[in-house]
Structure formats: C-alpha cells, structure tokens
Coordinates of C-alpha atoms and ligand atoms in Angstrom, one line a residue:
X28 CA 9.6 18.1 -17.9
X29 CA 8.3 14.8 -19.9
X30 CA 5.5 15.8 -22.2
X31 CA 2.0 15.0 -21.1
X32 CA 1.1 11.7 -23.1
X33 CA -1.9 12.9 -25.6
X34 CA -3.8 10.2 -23.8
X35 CA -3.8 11.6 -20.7
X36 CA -4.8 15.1 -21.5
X37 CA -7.7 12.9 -23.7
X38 CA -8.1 11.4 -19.9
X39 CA -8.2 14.8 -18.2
X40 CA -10.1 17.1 -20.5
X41 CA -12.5 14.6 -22.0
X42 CA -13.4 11.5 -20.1
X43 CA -16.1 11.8 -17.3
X44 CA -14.5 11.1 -14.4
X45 CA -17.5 8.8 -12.9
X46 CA -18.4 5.5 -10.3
X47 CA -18.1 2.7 -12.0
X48 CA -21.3 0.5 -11.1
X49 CA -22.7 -2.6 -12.7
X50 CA -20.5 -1.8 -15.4
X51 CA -21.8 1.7 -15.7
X52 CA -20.4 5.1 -15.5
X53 CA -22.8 6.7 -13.1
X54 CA -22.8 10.2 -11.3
X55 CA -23.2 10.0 -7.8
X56 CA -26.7 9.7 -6.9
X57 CA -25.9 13.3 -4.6
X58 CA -25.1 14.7 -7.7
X59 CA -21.8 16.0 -5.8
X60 CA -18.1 15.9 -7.5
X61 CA -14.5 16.8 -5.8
X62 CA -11.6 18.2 -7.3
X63 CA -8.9 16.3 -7.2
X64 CA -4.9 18.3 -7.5
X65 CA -1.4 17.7 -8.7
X66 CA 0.6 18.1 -5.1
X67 CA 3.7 19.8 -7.2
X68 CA 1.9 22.8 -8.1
X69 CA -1.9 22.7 -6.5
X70 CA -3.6 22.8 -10.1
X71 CA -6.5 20.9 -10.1
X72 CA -6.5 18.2 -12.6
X73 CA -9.8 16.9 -12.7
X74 CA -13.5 16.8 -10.7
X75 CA -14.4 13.8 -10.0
X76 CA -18.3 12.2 -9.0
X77 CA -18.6 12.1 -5.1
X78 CA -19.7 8.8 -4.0
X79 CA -21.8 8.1 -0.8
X80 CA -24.1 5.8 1.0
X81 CA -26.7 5.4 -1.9
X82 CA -23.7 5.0 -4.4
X83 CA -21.9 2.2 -1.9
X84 CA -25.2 0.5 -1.5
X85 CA -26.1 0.5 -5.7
X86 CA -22.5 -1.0 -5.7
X87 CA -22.4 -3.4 -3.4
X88 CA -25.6 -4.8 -5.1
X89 CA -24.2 -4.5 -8.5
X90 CA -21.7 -6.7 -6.9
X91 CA -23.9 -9.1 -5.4
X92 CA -25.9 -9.7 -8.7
X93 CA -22.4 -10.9 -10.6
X94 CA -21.0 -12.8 -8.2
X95 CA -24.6 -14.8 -7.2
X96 CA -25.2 -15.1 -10.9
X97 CA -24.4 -14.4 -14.9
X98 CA -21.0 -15.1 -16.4
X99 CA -18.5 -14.5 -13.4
X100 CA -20.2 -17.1 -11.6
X101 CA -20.3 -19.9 -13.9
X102 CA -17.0 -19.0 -15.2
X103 CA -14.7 -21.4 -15.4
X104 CA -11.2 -21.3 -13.2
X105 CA -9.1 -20.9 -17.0
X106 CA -11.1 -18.3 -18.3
X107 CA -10.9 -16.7 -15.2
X108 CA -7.2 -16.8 -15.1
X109 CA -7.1 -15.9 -18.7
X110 CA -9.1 -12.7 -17.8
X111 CA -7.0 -11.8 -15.8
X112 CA -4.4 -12.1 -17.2
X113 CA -5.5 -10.3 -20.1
X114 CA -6.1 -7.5 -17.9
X115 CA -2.6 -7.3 -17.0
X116 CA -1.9 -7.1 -20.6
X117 CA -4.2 -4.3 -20.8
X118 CA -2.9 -2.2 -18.2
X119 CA 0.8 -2.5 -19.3
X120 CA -0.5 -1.5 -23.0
X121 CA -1.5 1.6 -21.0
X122 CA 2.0 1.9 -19.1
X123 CA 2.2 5.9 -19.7
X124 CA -1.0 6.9 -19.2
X125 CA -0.9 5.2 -15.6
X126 CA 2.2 6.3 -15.0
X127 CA 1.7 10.0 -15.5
X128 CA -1.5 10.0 -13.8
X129 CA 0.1 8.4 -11.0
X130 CA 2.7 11.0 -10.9
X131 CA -0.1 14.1 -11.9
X132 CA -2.2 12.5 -8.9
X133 CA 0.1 11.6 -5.7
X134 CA 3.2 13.7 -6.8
X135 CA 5.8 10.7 -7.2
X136 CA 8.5 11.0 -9.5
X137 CA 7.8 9.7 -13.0
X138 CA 10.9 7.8 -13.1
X139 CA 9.1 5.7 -10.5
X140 CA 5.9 5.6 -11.3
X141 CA 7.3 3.9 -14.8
X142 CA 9.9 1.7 -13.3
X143 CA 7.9 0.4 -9.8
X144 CA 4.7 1.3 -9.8
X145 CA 2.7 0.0 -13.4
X146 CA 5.2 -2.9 -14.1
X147 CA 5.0 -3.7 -10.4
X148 CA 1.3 -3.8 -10.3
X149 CA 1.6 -5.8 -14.1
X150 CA 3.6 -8.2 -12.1
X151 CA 1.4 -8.3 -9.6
X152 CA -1.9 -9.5 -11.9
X153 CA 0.5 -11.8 -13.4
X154 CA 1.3 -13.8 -10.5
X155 CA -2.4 -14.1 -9.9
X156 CA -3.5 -14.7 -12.9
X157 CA -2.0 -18.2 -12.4
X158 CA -3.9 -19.0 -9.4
X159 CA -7.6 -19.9 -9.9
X160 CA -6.2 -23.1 -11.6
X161 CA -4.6 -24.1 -8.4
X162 CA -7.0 -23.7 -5.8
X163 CA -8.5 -26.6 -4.4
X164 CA -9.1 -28.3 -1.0
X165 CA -8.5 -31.9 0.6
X166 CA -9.9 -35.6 0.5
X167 CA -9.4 -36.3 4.9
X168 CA -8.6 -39.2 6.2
X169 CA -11.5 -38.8 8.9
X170 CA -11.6 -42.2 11.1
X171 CA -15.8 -42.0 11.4
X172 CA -16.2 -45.3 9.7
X173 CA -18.4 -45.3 6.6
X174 CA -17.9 -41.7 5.6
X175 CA -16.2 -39.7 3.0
X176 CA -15.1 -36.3 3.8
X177 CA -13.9 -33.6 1.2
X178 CA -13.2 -29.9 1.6
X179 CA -13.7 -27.2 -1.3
X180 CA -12.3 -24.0 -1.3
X181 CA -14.8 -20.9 -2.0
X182 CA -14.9 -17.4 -2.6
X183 CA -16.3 -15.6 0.3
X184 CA -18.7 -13.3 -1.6
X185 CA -18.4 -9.4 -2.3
X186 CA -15.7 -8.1 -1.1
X187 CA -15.4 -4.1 -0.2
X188 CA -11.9 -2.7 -0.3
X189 CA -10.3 0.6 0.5
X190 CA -7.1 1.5 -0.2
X191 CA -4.7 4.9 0.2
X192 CA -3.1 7.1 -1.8
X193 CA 0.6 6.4 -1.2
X194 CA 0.8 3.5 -4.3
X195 CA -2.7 4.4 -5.7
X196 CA -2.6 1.8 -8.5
X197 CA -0.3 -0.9 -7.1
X198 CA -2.7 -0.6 -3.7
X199 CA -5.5 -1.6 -5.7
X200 CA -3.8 -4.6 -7.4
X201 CA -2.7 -5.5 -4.3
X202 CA -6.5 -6.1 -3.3
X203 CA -7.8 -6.8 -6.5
X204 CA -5.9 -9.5 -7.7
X205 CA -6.6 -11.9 -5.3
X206 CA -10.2 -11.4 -4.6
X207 CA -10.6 -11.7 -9.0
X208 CA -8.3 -15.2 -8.7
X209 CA -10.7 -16.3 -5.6
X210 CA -13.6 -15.4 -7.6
X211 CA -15.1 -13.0 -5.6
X212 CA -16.6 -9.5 -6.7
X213 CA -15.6 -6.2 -5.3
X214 CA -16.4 -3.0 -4.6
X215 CA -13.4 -0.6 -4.4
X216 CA -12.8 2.9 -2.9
X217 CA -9.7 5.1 -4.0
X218 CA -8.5 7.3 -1.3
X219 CA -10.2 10.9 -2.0
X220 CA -6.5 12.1 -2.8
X221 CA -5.9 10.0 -5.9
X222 CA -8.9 8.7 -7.6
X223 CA -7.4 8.7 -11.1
X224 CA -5.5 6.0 -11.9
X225 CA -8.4 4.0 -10.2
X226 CA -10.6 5.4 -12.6
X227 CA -8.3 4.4 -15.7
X228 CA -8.4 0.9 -14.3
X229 CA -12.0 0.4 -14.7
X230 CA -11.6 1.3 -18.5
X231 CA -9.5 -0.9 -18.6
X232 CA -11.3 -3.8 -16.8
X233 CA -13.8 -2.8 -18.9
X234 CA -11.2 -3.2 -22.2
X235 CA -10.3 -6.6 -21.1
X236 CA -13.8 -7.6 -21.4
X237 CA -14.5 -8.4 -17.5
X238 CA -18.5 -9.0 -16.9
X239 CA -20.1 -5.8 -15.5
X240 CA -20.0 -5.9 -11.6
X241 CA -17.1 -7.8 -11.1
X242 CA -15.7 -4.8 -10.0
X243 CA -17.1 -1.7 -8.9
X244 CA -15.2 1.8 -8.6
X245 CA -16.2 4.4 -6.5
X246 CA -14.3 7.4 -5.7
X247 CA -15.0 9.1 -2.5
X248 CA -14.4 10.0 1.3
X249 CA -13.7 8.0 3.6
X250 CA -15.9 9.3 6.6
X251 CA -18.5 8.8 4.4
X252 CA -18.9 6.0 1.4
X253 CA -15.7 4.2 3.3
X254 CA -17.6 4.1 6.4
X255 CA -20.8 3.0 4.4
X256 CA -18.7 0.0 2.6
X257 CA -17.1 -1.1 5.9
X258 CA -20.9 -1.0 7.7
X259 CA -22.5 -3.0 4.4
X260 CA -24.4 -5.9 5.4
X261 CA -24.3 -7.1 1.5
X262 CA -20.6 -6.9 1.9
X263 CA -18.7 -9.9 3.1
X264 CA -15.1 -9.1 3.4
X265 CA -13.3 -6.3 4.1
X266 CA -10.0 -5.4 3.1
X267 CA -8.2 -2.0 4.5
X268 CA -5.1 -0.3 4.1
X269 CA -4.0 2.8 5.7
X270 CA -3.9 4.4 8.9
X271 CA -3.8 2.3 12.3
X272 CA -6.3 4.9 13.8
X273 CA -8.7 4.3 10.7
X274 CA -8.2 0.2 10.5
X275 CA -9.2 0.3 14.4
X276 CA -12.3 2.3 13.6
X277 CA -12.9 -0.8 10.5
X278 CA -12.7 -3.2 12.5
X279 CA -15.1 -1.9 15.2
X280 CA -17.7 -1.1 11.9
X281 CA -17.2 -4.8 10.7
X282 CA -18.9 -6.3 13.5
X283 CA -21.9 -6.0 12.8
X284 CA -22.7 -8.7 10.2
X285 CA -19.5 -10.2 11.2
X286 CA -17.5 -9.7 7.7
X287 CA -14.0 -11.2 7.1
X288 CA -11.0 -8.3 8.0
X289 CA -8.0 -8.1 6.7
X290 CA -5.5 -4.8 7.9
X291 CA -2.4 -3.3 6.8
X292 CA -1.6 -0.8 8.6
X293 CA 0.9 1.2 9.7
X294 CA 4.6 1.1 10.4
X295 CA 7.8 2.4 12.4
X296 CA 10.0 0.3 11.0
X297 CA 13.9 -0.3 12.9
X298 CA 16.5 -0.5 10.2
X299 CA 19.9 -1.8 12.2
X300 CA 23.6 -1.2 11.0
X301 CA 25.8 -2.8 13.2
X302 CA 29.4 -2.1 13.1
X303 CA 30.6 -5.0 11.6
X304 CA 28.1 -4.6 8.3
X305 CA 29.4 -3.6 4.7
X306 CA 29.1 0.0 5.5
X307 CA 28.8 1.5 2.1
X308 CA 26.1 -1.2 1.2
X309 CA 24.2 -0.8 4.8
X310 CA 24.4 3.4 4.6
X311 CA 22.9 3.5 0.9
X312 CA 20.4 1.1 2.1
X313 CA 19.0 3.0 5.0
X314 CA 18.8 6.1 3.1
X315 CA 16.8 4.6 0.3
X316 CA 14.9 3.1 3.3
X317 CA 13.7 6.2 4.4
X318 CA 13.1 8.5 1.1
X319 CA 12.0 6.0 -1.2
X320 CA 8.4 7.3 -2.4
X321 CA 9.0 10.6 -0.3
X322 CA 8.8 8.5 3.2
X323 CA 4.9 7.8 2.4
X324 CA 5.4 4.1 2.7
X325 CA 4.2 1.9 5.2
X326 CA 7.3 -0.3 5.8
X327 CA 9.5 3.2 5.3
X328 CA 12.7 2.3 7.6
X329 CA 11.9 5.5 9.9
X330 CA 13.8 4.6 12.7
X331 CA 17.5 4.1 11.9
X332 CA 19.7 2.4 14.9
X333 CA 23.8 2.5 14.6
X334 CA 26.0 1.1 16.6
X335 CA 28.0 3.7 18.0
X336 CA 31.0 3.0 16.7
X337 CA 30.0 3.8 13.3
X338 CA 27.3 6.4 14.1
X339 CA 28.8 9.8 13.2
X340 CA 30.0 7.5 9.4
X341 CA 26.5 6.5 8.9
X342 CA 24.8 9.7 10.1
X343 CA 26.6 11.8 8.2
X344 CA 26.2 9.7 4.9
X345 CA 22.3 9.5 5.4
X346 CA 22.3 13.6 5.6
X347 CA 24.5 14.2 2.5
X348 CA 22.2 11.6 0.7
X349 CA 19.3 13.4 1.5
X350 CA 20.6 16.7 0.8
X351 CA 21.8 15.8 -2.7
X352 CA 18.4 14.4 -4.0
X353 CA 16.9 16.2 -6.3
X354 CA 13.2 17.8 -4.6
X355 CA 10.8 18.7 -7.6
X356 CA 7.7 18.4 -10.1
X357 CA 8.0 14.6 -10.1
X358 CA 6.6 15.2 -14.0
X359 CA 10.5 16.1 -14.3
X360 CA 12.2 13.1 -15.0
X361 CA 15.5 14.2 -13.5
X362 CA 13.2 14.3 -9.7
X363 CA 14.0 12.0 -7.0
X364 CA 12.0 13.2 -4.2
X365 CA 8.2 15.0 -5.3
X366 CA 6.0 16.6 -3.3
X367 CA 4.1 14.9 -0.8
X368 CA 0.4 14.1 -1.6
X369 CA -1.6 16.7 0.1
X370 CA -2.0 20.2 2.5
X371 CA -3.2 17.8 5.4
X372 CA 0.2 15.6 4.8
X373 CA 2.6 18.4 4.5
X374 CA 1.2 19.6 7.5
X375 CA 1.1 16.6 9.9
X376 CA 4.6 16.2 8.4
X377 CA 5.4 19.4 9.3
X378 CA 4.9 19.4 13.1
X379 CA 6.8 16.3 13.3
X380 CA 9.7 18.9 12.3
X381 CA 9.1 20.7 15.2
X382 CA 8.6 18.2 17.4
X383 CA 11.8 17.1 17.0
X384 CA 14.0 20.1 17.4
X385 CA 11.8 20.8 20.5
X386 CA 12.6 17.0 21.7
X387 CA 16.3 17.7 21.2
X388 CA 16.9 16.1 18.4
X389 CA 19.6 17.2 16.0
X390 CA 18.9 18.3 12.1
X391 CA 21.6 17.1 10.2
X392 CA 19.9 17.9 7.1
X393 CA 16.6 19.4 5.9
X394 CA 14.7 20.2 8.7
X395 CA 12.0 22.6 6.8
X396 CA 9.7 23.1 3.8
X397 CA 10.8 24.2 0.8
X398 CA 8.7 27.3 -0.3
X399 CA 10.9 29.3 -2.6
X400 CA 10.3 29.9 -6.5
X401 CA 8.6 26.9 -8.0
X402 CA 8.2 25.2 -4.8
X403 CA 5.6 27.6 -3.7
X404 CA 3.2 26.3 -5.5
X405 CA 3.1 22.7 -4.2
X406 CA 3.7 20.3 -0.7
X407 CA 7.7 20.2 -0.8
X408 CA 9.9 18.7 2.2
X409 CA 13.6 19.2 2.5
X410 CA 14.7 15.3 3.2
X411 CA 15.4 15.3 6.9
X412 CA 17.8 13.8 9.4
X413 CA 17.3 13.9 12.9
X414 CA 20.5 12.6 14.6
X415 CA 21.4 11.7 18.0
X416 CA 17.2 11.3 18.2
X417 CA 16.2 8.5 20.9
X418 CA 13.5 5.8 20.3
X419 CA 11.1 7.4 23.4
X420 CA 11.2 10.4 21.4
X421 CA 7.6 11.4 19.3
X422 CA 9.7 11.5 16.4
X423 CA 10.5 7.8 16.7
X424 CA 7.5 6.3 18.0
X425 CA 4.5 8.2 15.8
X426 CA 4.4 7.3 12.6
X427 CA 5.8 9.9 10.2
X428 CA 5.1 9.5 6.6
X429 CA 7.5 12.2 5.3
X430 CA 10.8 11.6 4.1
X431 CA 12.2 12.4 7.9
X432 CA 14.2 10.0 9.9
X433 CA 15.3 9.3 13.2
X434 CA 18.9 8.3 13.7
X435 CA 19.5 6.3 16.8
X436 CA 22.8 5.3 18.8
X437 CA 23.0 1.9 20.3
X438 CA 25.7 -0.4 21.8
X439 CA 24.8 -3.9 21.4
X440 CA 22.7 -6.6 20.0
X441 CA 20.8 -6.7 23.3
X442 CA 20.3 -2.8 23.4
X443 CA 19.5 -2.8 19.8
X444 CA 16.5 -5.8 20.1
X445 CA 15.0 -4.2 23.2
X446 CA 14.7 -0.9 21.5
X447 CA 13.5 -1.6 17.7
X448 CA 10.6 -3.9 19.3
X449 CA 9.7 -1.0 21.9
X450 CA 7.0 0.4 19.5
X451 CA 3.8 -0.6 18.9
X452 CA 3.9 -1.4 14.8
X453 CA 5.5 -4.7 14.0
X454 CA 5.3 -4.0 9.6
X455 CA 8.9 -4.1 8.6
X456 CA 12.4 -4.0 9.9
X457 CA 16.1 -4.2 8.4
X458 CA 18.9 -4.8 9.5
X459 CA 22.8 -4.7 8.1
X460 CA 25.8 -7.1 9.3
X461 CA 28.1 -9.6 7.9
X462 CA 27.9 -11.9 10.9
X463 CA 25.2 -14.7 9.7
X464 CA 24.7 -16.0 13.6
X465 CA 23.4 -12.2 14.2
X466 CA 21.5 -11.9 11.0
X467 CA 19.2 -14.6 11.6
X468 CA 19.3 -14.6 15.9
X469 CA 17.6 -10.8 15.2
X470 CA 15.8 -11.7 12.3
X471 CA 13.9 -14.3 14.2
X472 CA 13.3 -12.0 17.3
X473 CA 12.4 -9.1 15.8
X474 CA 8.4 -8.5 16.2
X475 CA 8.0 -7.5 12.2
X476 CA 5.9 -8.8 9.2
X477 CA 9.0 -8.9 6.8
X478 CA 12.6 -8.8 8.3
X479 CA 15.2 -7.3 5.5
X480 CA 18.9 -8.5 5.8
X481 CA 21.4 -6.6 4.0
X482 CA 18.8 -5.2 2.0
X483 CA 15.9 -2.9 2.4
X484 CA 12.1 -3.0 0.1
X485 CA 12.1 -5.8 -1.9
X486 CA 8.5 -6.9 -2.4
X487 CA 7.6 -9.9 -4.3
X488 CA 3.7 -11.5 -5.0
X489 CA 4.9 -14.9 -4.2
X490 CA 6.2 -13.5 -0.6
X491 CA 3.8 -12.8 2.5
X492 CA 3.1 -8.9 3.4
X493 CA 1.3 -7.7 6.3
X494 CA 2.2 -6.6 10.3
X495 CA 2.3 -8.0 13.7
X496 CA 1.1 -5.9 16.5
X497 CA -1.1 -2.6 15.7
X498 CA 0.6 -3.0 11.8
X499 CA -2.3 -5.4 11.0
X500 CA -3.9 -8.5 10.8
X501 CA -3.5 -11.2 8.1
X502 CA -1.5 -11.7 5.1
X503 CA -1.6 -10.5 1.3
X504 CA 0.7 -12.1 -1.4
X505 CA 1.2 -15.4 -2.0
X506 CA -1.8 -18.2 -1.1
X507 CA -2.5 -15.7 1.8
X508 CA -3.8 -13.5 -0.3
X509 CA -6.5 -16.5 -1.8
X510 CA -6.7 -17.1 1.6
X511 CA -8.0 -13.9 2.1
X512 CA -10.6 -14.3 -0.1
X513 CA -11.7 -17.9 0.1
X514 CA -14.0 -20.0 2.4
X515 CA -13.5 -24.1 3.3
X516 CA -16.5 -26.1 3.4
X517 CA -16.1 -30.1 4.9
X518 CA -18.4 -32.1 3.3
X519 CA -19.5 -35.4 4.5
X520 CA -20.7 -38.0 2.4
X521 CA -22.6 -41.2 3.9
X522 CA -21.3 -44.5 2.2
X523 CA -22.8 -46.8 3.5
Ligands
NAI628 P1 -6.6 7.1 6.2 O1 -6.4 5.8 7.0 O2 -7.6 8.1 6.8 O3 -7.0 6.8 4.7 C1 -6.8 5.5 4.1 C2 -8.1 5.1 3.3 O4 -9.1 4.9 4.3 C3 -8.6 6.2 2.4 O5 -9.2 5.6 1.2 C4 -9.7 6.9 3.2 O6 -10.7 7.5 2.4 C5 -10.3 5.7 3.9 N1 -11.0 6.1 5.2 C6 -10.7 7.1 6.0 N2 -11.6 7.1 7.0 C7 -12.4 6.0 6.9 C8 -13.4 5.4 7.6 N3 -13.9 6.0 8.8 N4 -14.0 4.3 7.2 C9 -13.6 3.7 6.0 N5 -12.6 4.2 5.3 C10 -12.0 5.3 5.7 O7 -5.2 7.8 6.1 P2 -4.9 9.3 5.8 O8 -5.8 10.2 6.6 O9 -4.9 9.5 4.3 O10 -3.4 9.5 6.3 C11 -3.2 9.6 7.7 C12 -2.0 8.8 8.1 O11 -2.3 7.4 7.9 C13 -0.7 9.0 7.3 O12 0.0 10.1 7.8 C14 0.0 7.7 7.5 O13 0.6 7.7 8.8 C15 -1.1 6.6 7.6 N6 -1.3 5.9 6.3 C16 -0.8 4.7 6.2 C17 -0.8 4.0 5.0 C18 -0.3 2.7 4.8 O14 0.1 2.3 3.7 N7 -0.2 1.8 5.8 C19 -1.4 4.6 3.8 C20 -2.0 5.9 4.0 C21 -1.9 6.5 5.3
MG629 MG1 -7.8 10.2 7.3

C-alpha cells in the first residue's frame, strides 16, 4: 500500500469539508452533510456539507456579483491567463494530495490517478491558460454603404456545471478551464460520489489568489441542488456530463430562461479489428479500451467487433488480458483494476452480468463479483468477456460502465459499418487495420465524436470532444470549448 500523504490525512481529519460560496466556506443553509466512502473497503472518509436550493441560489448570486462587477470583470485578458495559469501551477504543487484523494474517493488505481488524471487536468489549465489572449472577433466586409460593422466575442455570464464521478478532477477542468479563459464565472457541482478532490480545488483556487466568486463549489445531489442549478434563472449556461437519461432531463429543465447547453453524454463505443490489422497492436488496444479506469469511461470501447477470421485470436487475448490484471485497493500501487465507485454501480453492473449469460452470451473471463477476503469489503468486478455476444443483444446496446465487454463476429467492411452505427450513442469508436483506404472510408462513416485508428483514448485539449446522436451536443477542447462559453455581438457603426 503507498502511505497516506500527511496532507491528506491533514485534508481528511482536519479541514471542514464545506460549499465554497463567494469565496466562503459555508455549511449548507439545511445544515445537512453526507458521507462520502472509499469504494475499496466502504470506510467512510469524510462528511461532507449537503447543498440544496438555497445553497445553489446563494451561489449562483455569488457568481453573478463577480462576474457583473469587482476584479474578474475588469480584469484584463493577461492577468487572466496568468491566473490561470498559476492555478495550474498550484494544483500540480499538490499532485499527491489529488491524486490520493482521487484514488480514496472513486477507487482508481493510484498509478493512474498520478500518471493521467492530475498531470492530465495540469495539462488541461495549461492549454487554456493561453487563450484569453486570443480571443477576439471580426471587422466584416458588410456591403450597406456607409457602415462599419465589428463583432466582439463575450463571455456568456454565470455558468452552472455538473460533472460525474468517473474523472472527478479532470471532469471539472474540463468545464472549468474554459468557462475561466472565456471569462465567465461558475458555479460547479461534484457528483455526490466524489466531492473531494473538488473540494481541494477550491483551496487551491483560493491559493492561486482567484477573486471570490469566480468559482463556486457545491457538493451535493443531483435530484436536488443539480436540478436547482439546471432550473436557475440567474444561470446562463449550462454544462453537463453524465448519463444520457439525466442530460435529457437537463435539457428539458433549461428551457425555461432559455440557457446555453452543452451535453456529454454517454457511449457504446464499436472498436473494429479487421483481419488484416497488426494483431498484437489491435488486441492490446481493445483490451485497454475496455478496462482502462475499470470500464467507467464514457468513450470505453464496449462493443468489440472481429472479423471472423481472427475472432477466436483476438477473443481469447482480450480474456487472458483481463484475467491477468491485477483487481485491488487502487491505494496499492501494484493495482490495475480498483473497485468501481459505488453500491448503486456495482449493482447496475452486476445485472448486466446476468443479462448476458441469460442472452446467450459466452463468459470467457470474469463473469462475477469478487467477494472473497479483502474484496468483501468493497465494489470489486472480475474483468469480463462476453464472446460470441451480438450487437441486438442488452449487453451491447445499454451502456455498461463496468469493465465488461461484448465481443462481436463480423465478416466484412459492410457488415461491420451497419452494425457499429446500429446504436443510439455516437461518442467514440476505434478501429484497427493496416489498409489506409479502409481506415479513413470507416473513419469518415462512422457516426462518432472521435474516430481512433490504430489506436484507442488519446485525448488532447487542442482536439475536439463530444458525441453525435443521444452522446451529446456540442464540443469541449480546443476553441469549442471558448465557444462554449462565449457570445458574438455585430456592432454597427454609422459613418457617415
Ligand atoms: P448521473 O447522470 O445521474 O450523474 C452525473 C451527474 O449529474 C452527477 O453530478 C449527479 O449528481 C448529477 N445529476 C443527477 N441527476 C440530476 C438532475 N436531475 N439534474 C441535474 N443534475 C443531476 O449518472 P449516475 O447516476 O452517477 O450514473 C448512471 C449511469 O450514467 C452510469 O452507469 C453511466 O452509464 C452513465 N454515466 C456517464 C458518464 C459519462 O462520462 N458520460 C459519467 C457518469 C455516469
Ligand atoms: Mg443518477
């Protein structure tokens, strides 16, 4: 087991785990807290202030107040830039710390949490950092004689933002990079499973000397202070990511003063071997594609197609790969697959394994929980392999979010296009051949987001990220995300 950084068991034991509002830790105005558990062995690491309504609405005006006026607003765009980038500074002086609440929190392995998640979401305030400077609008050429016309890009306002617990930290980057390069203000809420590393970050805004109310923190539910952000009439964007069923629900709430929306939702994603790929390259890469981050990952490659000539090859790979990872603590650093993040995930994951046997799938590996000895005490998964599975089948057109995949014969290019677009996400999808006319005729038809070739999760800020169909709508990464976050006004000036 790594040692618990001192810091962290300062984090746990001593700091007041609060909302962060107008640059104040406040308890919830309910007075309510929730305890919040490490998924490898159910201990509860810390309560945590409930937020609701009243705290969402104290919030939201908290937010209002900075952005409408005081030093965010007349800011200029290099200070701005330099803030945050001096946040990311901040955060990576706090690498441990994140990542073993990251890993105390959602269960990952350490190993990732240090390697992905804290320089990842580093990275990702980085990149932004560098774009207050650069955002501008036009001089037209309009053809009414006399007049000059100009556009200026704007931030859109507050800006409420609920992310999930799968990438806790990077999640809220993610949203919070851009809106803080736009120059909005924000409101965040963590997902009820993993509030903590949220709660580190607005020390650590606070550290990097950001006004109060730039950004507001409040940990809660979502039926409740989520649904209250979404339903805000002080808030004018609203950014979601998580479940399809819940970013259906957002969008509905939204209406009412009409705010901005921007989805990411979730996936099913096809990941295609042909025959003719680099098999040893193309097997590795599908398995990663599933277990990475225990399955809990939007663009996880859950449905694997093979052509049949290399099916049993590929399939049997896949199984021994996900027998031979090592399921634990993720706080041991030798880990490769934790637990996953709660009793309500383990279970929805569970009846996916029944589902499948009673669909007729094949288990080729894993197939059950793991309850024996130290596994008792926490959400543990064997990793599992459902061969000869079929893409009508529940297991391959529900999304998952385990470390369970379908396996999934097919004969040829036309077979293989038909199927992986036969499902209602459109967030990610992979595929594996050597033949460059193939690559890019399926990467082009595929209905996905981001299209993988030869490779599988490579993310980068610079890059666009979001989902066709039910996976989403809009953009982040790149100038999408500023786009996100940003209105154009035309102004018209008389010269004559
Ligand atoms: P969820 O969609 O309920 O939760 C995501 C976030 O939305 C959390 O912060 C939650 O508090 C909030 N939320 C929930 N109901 C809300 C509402 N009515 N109004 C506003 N905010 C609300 O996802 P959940 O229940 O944690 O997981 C269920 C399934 O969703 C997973 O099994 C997975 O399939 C999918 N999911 C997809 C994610 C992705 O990255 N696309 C992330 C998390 C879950
Ligand atoms: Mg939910």
């Amino acid at each position: 087991m790594a040692e618990r950084d001192s810091r962290v068991q300062a984090f746990l034991d001593g700091t007041p785990k609060r909302l962060l509002i107008g640059g104040q830790w406040e308890e919830a105005a309910s007075g309510k807290t929730f305890a919040t558990t490490n998924p490898a062995t159910g201990e509860e690491l810390a309560q945590v202030a409930e937020g609701d309504a009243a705290d969402i609405d104290r919030a939201v005006k908290a937010a209002r107040k900075a952005f409408e006026d005081g030093p965010w607003a007349t800011m200029t765009a290099a200070d701005r830039s330099n803030l945050i980038w001096k946040l990311a500074d901040t955060i990576e002086a706090h690498s441990e710390e994140f990542a073993q609440l990251e890993t105390l929190d959602n269960g990952k392995p350490l190993t990732v949490s240090r390697r992905d998640d804290v320089p990842g979401t580093v990275a990702y305030f980085r990149y932004y950092a560098g774009w207050p400077t650069k955002i501008q609008g036009d001089t037209v050429p309009v053809s009414v004689p006399d007049m000059f016309n100009y556009t200026l890009r704007q931030p859109v306002g507050v800006a409420g933002q609920i992310i999930p617990w799968n990438y806790p930290l990077m999640m809220a980057a993610w949203k919070l990079a851009p809106a803080l390069a736009a120059g909005c203000t924000v409101v965040l809420k963590p997902a009820e499973q993993t509030p903590l590393s949220a709660i580190l970050l607005g020390q650590v805004f606070q550290e990097a000397g950001f006004p109060d109310g730039v950004v507001n923190i409040v940990p809660s539910y979502g039926e409740t202070a989520g649904a209250a952000l979404v339903a805000h009439p002080g808030v004018d964007k609203i950014a979601f990511t998580g479940s399809t069923e819940v970013g259906r629900q957002v969008m509905r709430n939204a209406a009412g003063n009409l705010k901005k929306v921007s989805l990411e939702l979730g996936g099913k994603s096809p990941n295609i071997v042909f025959a003719d790929a680099d098999l040893d390259l193309a097997a590795e890469g599908v398995a990663f594609g599933i277990f990475y981050n225990m399955g809990q990952d939007c663009t996880a490659g859950s449905r694997i197609f093979v052509q049949e000539k290399v099916y049993d090859r590929v399939a049997s790979f896949v199984a021994d790969f996900g027998n031979r990872q090592k399921v634990g603590d993720g706080m041991d650093e030798s880990t490769e697959i934790g637990p996953l993040v709660s009793d309500e995930q383990l279970a929805r994951v569970g009846n996916y394994l029944e589902v499948g046997s009673r669909e007729g799938a094949r288990v080729l590996a894993g197939g059950k929980r793991l309850q024996e000895g130290d596994f008792a005490r926490g959400n543990f998964i064997a990793p599992t392999v459902f061969a000869d599975a079929r893409n009508s089948m529940r297991i391959s057109q529900e999304e998952i979010f385990g470390p369970v995949v379908s396996i999934i014969p097919f004969k040829d290019f036309d077979e293989v296009l038909r199927e992986a677009n036969n499902i209602d996400y459109g967030l990610a999808a992979g595929l594996w051949t050597q033949d460059i006319r193939k690559a890019h005729k399926l990467a082009a038809a595929l209905k996905a987001g981001t299209v993988w070739v030869n490779t599988y999760g490579p993310l980068d800020p610079a890059s666009p990220f979001g989902g066709f169909k039910q996976s989403g709508m809009g953009r982040e990464m790149g100038f999408h995300g500023i786009e996100l976050y940003t209105e154009v006004k035309s102004v018209w000036v008389n010269l004559a």
